[in-house]
Amino acid sequence: MSRVEEAVNVRCPQCLAEYAYDDARFGGAEKKRLRCPKCSAVFEVLNPALEALDATEVAGELGETVHRRLEQRTGKIPVEVEAPELPPLAALPRDLRFSLAVIAGEQAGSVFKIVKPRNFIGRGGNMDVRLSDTEVSRRHAMLEVRGETATLVDLESTNGTFVDGERIDRATLRHQGEFTIGATTLMYIVTPAG
């Protein structure tokens, strides 16, 4: 495996700067405290390897203590789950810019640029839109952009995804469409490029 394949993408919750972090530096640690090289904010990143490890790998490679801690925290033995292969989507229109703005919640005022047609939203370290809200699942929802509209899909989250106060499995969003996950409300924004 090359060094590039071993890196995890990390996003600073303060300035939203993104950079690669060598996941080997986690070792057996459950999380690491990092300092953003751009704004010097200190934040925690969960070890992405622990989210998908097989229980025998956890017990054998990282030790019985980490395995027990994972089981206590999640209430179940971690097992590797194959994510279904998703069909590719058309590229984003070049004449438009897309973003998600946090309009309520702990990160109110934050804006996440949407630069690809499929984006995952959650608390996990490898999410495209990473929220620090503890009521948000690690992999909570998916946003698929097609033209000016987007499809919001709940990924069987614990606390659900809500549009207009109704819990949804799937919903269509247009410019300034709002949705709530956990204690965070986001707005889908579409603007002309330039």
PDB file of C-alpha atoms in Angstrom:
ATOM      1  CA  MET A   1       0.000   0.000   0.000  1.00  0.00           C
ATOM      2  CA  SER A   2       1.439   3.406  -0.907  1.00  0.00           C
ATOM      3  CA  ARG A   3       1.793   6.338   1.498  1.00  0.00           C
ATOM      4  CA  VAL A   4      -1.072   8.138  -0.269  1.00  0.00           C
ATOM      5  CA  GLU A   5      -3.413   5.182   0.315  1.00  0.00           C
ATOM      6  CA  GLU A   6      -2.530   5.204   4.047  1.00  0.00           C
ATOM      7  CA  ALA A   7      -3.481   8.860   4.560  1.00  0.00           C
ATOM      8  CA  VAL A   8      -6.820   9.982   5.945  1.00  0.00           C
ATOM      9  CA  ASN A   9      -8.373  13.326   4.964  1.00  0.00           C
ATOM     10  CA  VAL A  10      -8.715  15.644   7.954  1.00  0.00           C
ATOM     11  CA  ARG A  11     -10.764  18.858   8.046  1.00  0.00           C
ATOM     12  CA  CYS A  12     -10.235  21.549  10.661  1.00  0.00           C
ATOM     13  CA  PRO A  13     -13.649  22.382  12.214  1.00  0.00           C
ATOM     14  CA  GLN A  14     -12.523  25.980  12.799  1.00  0.00           C
ATOM     15  CA  CYS A  15     -11.134  27.174   9.416  1.00  0.00           C
ATOM     16  CA  LEU A  16     -12.290  24.151   7.313  1.00  0.00           C
ATOM     17  CA  ALA A  17      -8.773  23.635   5.913  1.00  0.00           C
ATOM     18  CA  GLU A  18      -8.247  20.095   4.657  1.00  0.00           C
ATOM     19  CA  TYR A  19      -5.050  18.081   4.703  1.00  0.00           C
ATOM     20  CA  ALA A  20      -3.844  14.479   4.645  1.00  0.00           C
ATOM     21  CA  TYR A  21      -2.854  12.803   7.905  1.00  0.00           C
ATOM     22  CA  ASP A  22      -0.935   9.530   7.918  1.00  0.00           C
ATOM     23  CA  ASP A  23      -3.279   7.048   9.616  1.00  0.00           C
ATOM     24  CA  ALA A  24      -0.284   5.008  10.819  1.00  0.00           C
ATOM     25  CA  ARG A  25       0.336   7.805  13.327  1.00  0.00           C
ATOM     26  CA  PHE A  26      -2.791   6.713  15.229  1.00  0.00           C
ATOM     27  CA  GLY A  27      -1.135   3.426  16.205  1.00  0.00           C
ATOM     28  CA  GLY A  28      -3.628   1.737  18.514  1.00  0.00           C
ATOM     29  CA  ALA A  29      -5.041   5.042  19.769  1.00  0.00           C
ATOM     30  CA  GLU A  30      -8.774   5.597  19.545  1.00  0.00           C
ATOM     31  CA  LYS A  31      -8.287   9.303  18.701  1.00  0.00           C
ATOM     32  CA  LYS A  32      -5.595  11.929  18.250  1.00  0.00           C
ATOM     33  CA  ARG A  33      -5.494  15.612  19.139  1.00  0.00           C
ATOM     34  CA  LEU A  34      -4.273  17.627  16.165  1.00  0.00           C
ATOM     35  CA  ARG A  35      -3.305  21.250  15.696  1.00  0.00           C
ATOM     36  CA  CYS A  36      -4.370  22.823  12.406  1.00  0.00           C
ATOM     37  CA  PRO A  37      -1.277  24.089  10.573  1.00  0.00           C
ATOM     38  CA  LYS A  38      -3.324  26.959   9.107  1.00  0.00           C
ATOM     39  CA  CYS A  39      -5.228  28.470  12.067  1.00  0.00           C
ATOM     40  CA  SER A  40      -3.610  26.589  15.028  1.00  0.00           C
ATOM     41  CA  ALA A  41      -6.979  25.314  16.307  1.00  0.00           C
ATOM     42  CA  VAL A  42      -6.717  22.090  18.329  1.00  0.00           C
ATOM     43  CA  PHE A  43      -9.266  19.356  17.598  1.00  0.00           C
ATOM     44  CA  GLU A  44      -9.729  15.602  17.953  1.00  0.00           C
ATOM     45  CA  VAL A  45      -9.788  13.114  15.092  1.00  0.00           C
ATOM     46  CA  LEU A  46     -11.142   9.595  15.605  1.00  0.00           C
ATOM     47  CA  ASN A  47      -9.070   6.720  14.263  1.00  0.00           C
ATOM     48  CA  PRO A  48     -10.857   5.771  11.001  1.00  0.00           C
ATOM     49  CA  ALA A  49      -9.428   2.254  11.187  1.00  0.00           C
ATOM     50  CA  LEU A  50     -11.433   1.534  14.344  1.00  0.00           C
ATOM     51  CA  GLU A  51     -14.731   2.341  12.603  1.00  0.00           C
ATOM     52  CA  ALA A  52     -14.518  -0.628  10.248  1.00  0.00           C
ATOM     53  CA  LEU A  53     -12.151  -3.173  11.817  1.00  0.00           C
ATOM     54  CA  ASP A  54     -13.177  -6.769  12.236  1.00  0.00           C
ATOM     55  CA  ALA A  55     -13.468  -7.811  15.893  1.00  0.00           C
ATOM     56  CA  THR A  56     -10.640 -10.343  15.565  1.00  0.00           C
ATOM     57  CA  GLU A  57      -8.342  -7.697  14.047  1.00  0.00           C
ATOM     58  CA  VAL A  58      -9.140  -5.334  16.911  1.00  0.00           C
ATOM     59  CA  ALA A  59      -8.442  -7.998  19.516  1.00  0.00           C
ATOM     60  CA  GLY A  60      -5.297  -9.273  17.782  1.00  0.00           C
ATOM     61  CA  GLU A  61      -3.649  -6.080  16.545  1.00  0.00           C
ATOM     62  CA  LEU A  62      -4.819  -3.373  18.910  1.00  0.00           C
ATOM     63  CA  GLY A  63      -5.346  -5.382  22.057  1.00  0.00           C
ATOM     64  CA  GLU A  64      -8.261  -6.589  24.117  1.00  0.00           C
ATOM     65  CA  THR A  65      -8.623  -3.238  25.948  1.00  0.00           C
ATOM     66  CA  VAL A  66      -9.459  -1.276  22.777  1.00  0.00           C
ATOM     67  CA  HIS A  67     -11.872  -4.021  21.708  1.00  0.00           C
ATOM     68  CA  ARG A  68     -13.728  -3.805  25.038  1.00  0.00           C
ATOM     69  CA  ARG A  69     -13.837   0.003  24.860  1.00  0.00           C
ATOM     70  CA  LEU A  70     -15.320  -0.093  21.355  1.00  0.00           C
ATOM     71  CA  GLU A  71     -17.902  -2.631  22.443  1.00  0.00           C
ATOM     72  CA  GLN A  72     -18.875  -0.541  25.494  1.00  0.00           C
ATOM     73  CA  ARG A  73     -19.083   2.684  23.468  1.00  0.00           C
ATOM     74  CA  THR A  74     -21.151   1.309  20.590  1.00  0.00           C
ATOM     75  CA  GLY A  75     -23.019  -1.478  22.363  1.00  0.00           C
ATOM     76  CA  LYS A  76     -21.962  -4.006  19.737  1.00  0.00           C
ATOM     77  CA  ILE A  77     -18.900  -5.855  18.543  1.00  0.00           C
ATOM     78  CA  PRO A  78     -17.319  -3.982  15.629  1.00  0.00           C
ATOM     79  CA  VAL A  79     -17.545  -5.916  12.388  1.00  0.00           C
ATOM     80  CA  GLU A  80     -16.420  -5.038   8.908  1.00  0.00           C
ATOM     81  CA  VAL A  81     -19.328  -4.023   6.706  1.00  0.00           C
ATOM     82  CA  GLU A  82     -18.971  -3.818   2.943  1.00  0.00           C
ATOM     83  CA  ALA A  83     -20.457  -0.565   1.677  1.00  0.00           C
ATOM     84  CA  PRO A  84     -22.516  -1.115  -1.455  1.00  0.00           C
ATOM     85  CA  GLU A  85     -20.925   0.215  -4.635  1.00  0.00           C
ATOM     86  CA  LEU A  86     -22.730   3.391  -5.622  1.00  0.00           C
ATOM     87  CA  PRO A  87     -23.248   4.294  -9.284  1.00  0.00           C
ATOM     88  CA  PRO A  88     -21.185   7.246 -10.513  1.00  0.00           C
ATOM     89  CA  LEU A  89     -22.849  10.642 -10.823  1.00  0.00           C
ATOM     90  CA  ALA A  90     -22.392  13.304 -13.485  1.00  0.00           C
ATOM     91  CA  ALA A  91     -19.917  16.074 -12.653  1.00  0.00           C
ATOM     92  CA  LEU A  92     -21.221  19.235 -11.005  1.00  0.00           C
ATOM     93  CA  PRO A  93     -22.325  21.979 -13.423  1.00  0.00           C
ATOM     94  CA  ARG A  94     -19.407  24.371 -14.007  1.00  0.00           C
ATOM     95  CA  ASP A  95     -21.611  27.465 -14.035  1.00  0.00           C
ATOM     96  CA  LEU A  96     -22.860  26.889 -10.468  1.00  0.00           C
ATOM     97  CA  ARG A  97     -21.324  26.743  -6.985  1.00  0.00           C
ATOM     98  CA  PHE A  98     -22.772  24.568  -4.230  1.00  0.00           C
ATOM     99  CA  SER A  99     -22.425  24.708  -0.464  1.00  0.00           C
ATOM    100  CA  LEU A 100     -24.000  23.681   2.834  1.00  0.00           C
ATOM    101  CA  ALA A 101     -24.278  26.430   5.448  1.00  0.00           C
ATOM    102  CA  VAL A 102     -24.821  25.594   9.114  1.00  0.00           C
ATOM    103  CA  ILE A 103     -27.622  27.924  10.209  1.00  0.00           C
ATOM    104  CA  ALA A 104     -28.319  26.466  13.671  1.00  0.00           C
ATOM    105  CA  GLY A 105     -26.282  24.411  16.093  1.00  0.00           C
ATOM    106  CA  GLU A 106     -22.791  24.408  17.564  1.00  0.00           C
ATOM    107  CA  GLN A 107     -21.123  25.142  14.205  1.00  0.00           C
ATOM    108  CA  ALA A 108     -23.563  27.899  13.128  1.00  0.00           C
ATOM    109  CA  GLY A 109     -21.880  30.177  10.610  1.00  0.00           C
ATOM    110  CA  SER A 110     -19.734  27.416   9.108  1.00  0.00           C
ATOM    111  CA  VAL A 111     -19.981  26.889   5.351  1.00  0.00           C
ATOM    112  CA  PHE A 112     -18.951  23.657   3.636  1.00  0.00           C
ATOM    113  CA  LYS A 113     -18.156  23.889  -0.075  1.00  0.00           C
ATOM    114  CA  ILE A 114     -19.600  21.072  -2.153  1.00  0.00           C
ATOM    115  CA  VAL A 115     -17.046  20.197  -4.827  1.00  0.00           C
ATOM    116  CA  LYS A 116     -18.203  16.748  -5.901  1.00  0.00           C
ATOM    117  CA  PRO A 117     -21.590  15.278  -6.800  1.00  0.00           C
ATOM    118  CA  ARG A 118     -21.793  12.795  -3.881  1.00  0.00           C
ATOM    119  CA  ASN A 119     -21.039  13.940  -0.324  1.00  0.00           C
ATOM    120  CA  PHE A 120     -21.262  12.133   3.005  1.00  0.00           C
ATOM    121  CA  ILE A 121     -22.304  14.014   6.133  1.00  0.00           C
ATOM    122  CA  GLY A 122     -21.545  12.907   9.679  1.00  0.00           C
ATOM    123  CA  ARG A 123     -19.230  12.925  12.703  1.00  0.00           C
ATOM    124  CA  GLY A 124     -16.711  10.466  11.253  1.00  0.00           C
ATOM    125  CA  GLY A 125     -13.203  11.585  10.401  1.00  0.00           C
ATOM    126  CA  ASN A 126     -13.536  10.732   6.713  1.00  0.00           C
ATOM    127  CA  MET A 127     -16.783  12.613   6.037  1.00  0.00           C
ATOM    128  CA  ASP A 128     -17.029  15.261   3.299  1.00  0.00           C
ATOM    129  CA  VAL A 129     -19.108  17.426   5.664  1.00  0.00           C
ATOM    130  CA  ARG A 130     -17.851  16.702   9.159  1.00  0.00           C
ATOM    131  CA  LEU A 131     -19.983  17.923  12.050  1.00  0.00           C
ATOM    132  CA  SER A 132     -18.961  17.937  15.720  1.00  0.00           C
ATOM    133  CA  ASP A 133     -22.574  17.485  16.913  1.00  0.00           C
ATOM    134  CA  THR A 134     -22.710  14.438  19.237  1.00  0.00           C
ATOM    135  CA  GLU A 135     -26.298  13.726  18.122  1.00  0.00           C
ATOM    136  CA  VAL A 136     -25.071  13.180  14.548  1.00  0.00           C
ATOM    137  CA  SER A 137     -24.091   9.628  13.561  1.00  0.00           C
ATOM    138  CA  ARG A 138     -20.571   8.977  12.282  1.00  0.00           C
ATOM    139  CA  ARG A 139     -22.036   8.390   8.816  1.00  0.00           C
ATOM    140  CA  HIS A 140     -25.392  10.132   9.040  1.00  0.00           C
ATOM    141  CA  ALA A 141     -26.572  11.217   5.580  1.00  0.00           C
ATOM    142  CA  MET A 142     -25.595  11.492   1.928  1.00  0.00           C
ATOM    143  CA  LEU A 143     -26.160  14.442  -0.412  1.00  0.00           C
ATOM    144  CA  GLU A 144     -26.202  13.737  -4.160  1.00  0.00           C
ATOM    145  CA  VAL A 145     -26.177  16.820  -6.418  1.00  0.00           C
ATOM    146  CA  ARG A 146     -27.808  16.536  -9.836  1.00  0.00           C
ATOM    147  CA  GLY A 147     -28.052  19.809 -11.724  1.00  0.00           C
ATOM    148  CA  GLU A 148     -29.397  22.491  -9.381  1.00  0.00           C
ATOM    149  CA  THR A 149     -31.244  20.065  -7.102  1.00  0.00           C
ATOM    150  CA  ALA A 150     -29.877  17.609  -4.591  1.00  0.00           C
ATOM    151  CA  THR A 151     -31.157  14.381  -3.099  1.00  0.00           C
ATOM    152  CA  LEU A 152     -30.680  14.016   0.648  1.00  0.00           C
ATOM    153  CA  VAL A 153     -30.576  10.401   1.861  1.00  0.00           C
ATOM    154  CA  ASP A 154     -30.590   9.311   5.512  1.00  0.00           C
ATOM    155  CA  LEU A 155     -28.062   6.498   6.028  1.00  0.00           C
ATOM    156  CA  GLU A 156     -30.041   4.690   8.753  1.00  0.00           C
ATOM    157  CA  SER A 157     -28.826   7.210  11.318  1.00  0.00           C
ATOM    158  CA  THR A 158     -29.704   6.798  14.977  1.00  0.00           C
ATOM    159  CA  ASN A 159     -31.442  10.169  15.430  1.00  0.00           C
ATOM    160  CA  GLY A 160     -32.781  10.619  11.909  1.00  0.00           C
ATOM    161  CA  THR A 161     -32.743  13.309   9.225  1.00  0.00           C
ATOM    162  CA  PHE A 162     -35.544  15.899   9.144  1.00  0.00           C
ATOM    163  CA  VAL A 163     -36.940  18.154   6.414  1.00  0.00           C
ATOM    164  CA  ASP A 164     -39.775  20.548   7.365  1.00  0.00           C
ATOM    165  CA  GLY A 165     -40.030  18.809  10.741  1.00  0.00           C
ATOM    166  CA  GLU A 166     -40.674  15.389   9.160  1.00  0.00           C
ATOM    167  CA  ARG A 167     -38.259  12.471   9.488  1.00  0.00           C
ATOM    168  CA  ILE A 168     -37.201  11.399   5.999  1.00  0.00           C
ATOM    169  CA  ASP A 169     -35.432   8.510   4.318  1.00  0.00           C
ATOM    170  CA  ARG A 170     -34.946  10.545   1.130  1.00  0.00           C
ATOM    171  CA  ALA A 171     -35.869  14.108   0.113  1.00  0.00           C
ATOM    172  CA  THR A 172     -35.205  16.536  -2.738  1.00  0.00           C
ATOM    173  CA  LEU A 173     -33.563  19.853  -1.858  1.00  0.00           C
ATOM    174  CA  ARG A 174     -33.537  23.011  -3.918  1.00  0.00           C
ATOM    175  CA  HIS A 175     -31.694  26.303  -3.350  1.00  0.00           C
ATOM    176  CA  GLN A 176     -32.108  27.392   0.296  1.00  0.00           C
ATOM    177  CA  GLY A 177     -33.650  24.053   1.247  1.00  0.00           C
ATOM    178  CA  GLU A 178     -33.093  23.303   4.936  1.00  0.00           C
ATOM    179  CA  PHE A 179     -32.642  20.039   6.807  1.00  0.00           C
ATOM    180  CA  THR A 180     -31.794  19.048  10.372  1.00  0.00           C
ATOM    181  CA  ILE A 181     -29.568  16.271  11.631  1.00  0.00           C
ATOM    182  CA  GLY A 182     -29.005  15.974  15.361  1.00  0.00           C
ATOM    183  CA  ALA A 183     -29.024  19.512  16.795  1.00  0.00           C
ATOM    184  CA  THR A 184     -27.627  20.977  13.554  1.00  0.00           C
ATOM    185  CA  THR A 185     -29.663  22.648  10.801  1.00  0.00           C
ATOM    186  CA  LEU A 186     -28.063  23.099   7.389  1.00  0.00           C
ATOM    187  CA  MET A 187     -29.112  25.010   4.284  1.00  0.00           C
ATOM    188  CA  TYR A 188     -28.357  23.845   0.733  1.00  0.00           C
ATOM    189  CA  ILE A 189     -27.158  26.835  -1.310  1.00  0.00           C
ATOM    190  CA  VAL A 190     -26.735  27.121  -5.093  1.00  0.00           C
ATOM    191  CA  THR A 191     -25.134  30.273  -6.551  1.00  0.00           C
ATOM    192  CA  PRO A 192     -23.854  31.260 -10.001  1.00  0.00           C
ATOM    193  CA  ALA A 193     -20.122  30.679 -10.513  1.00  0.00           C
ATOM    194  CA  GLY A 194     -17.950  33.769 -10.486  1.00  0.00           C
TER     195      GLY A 194
END
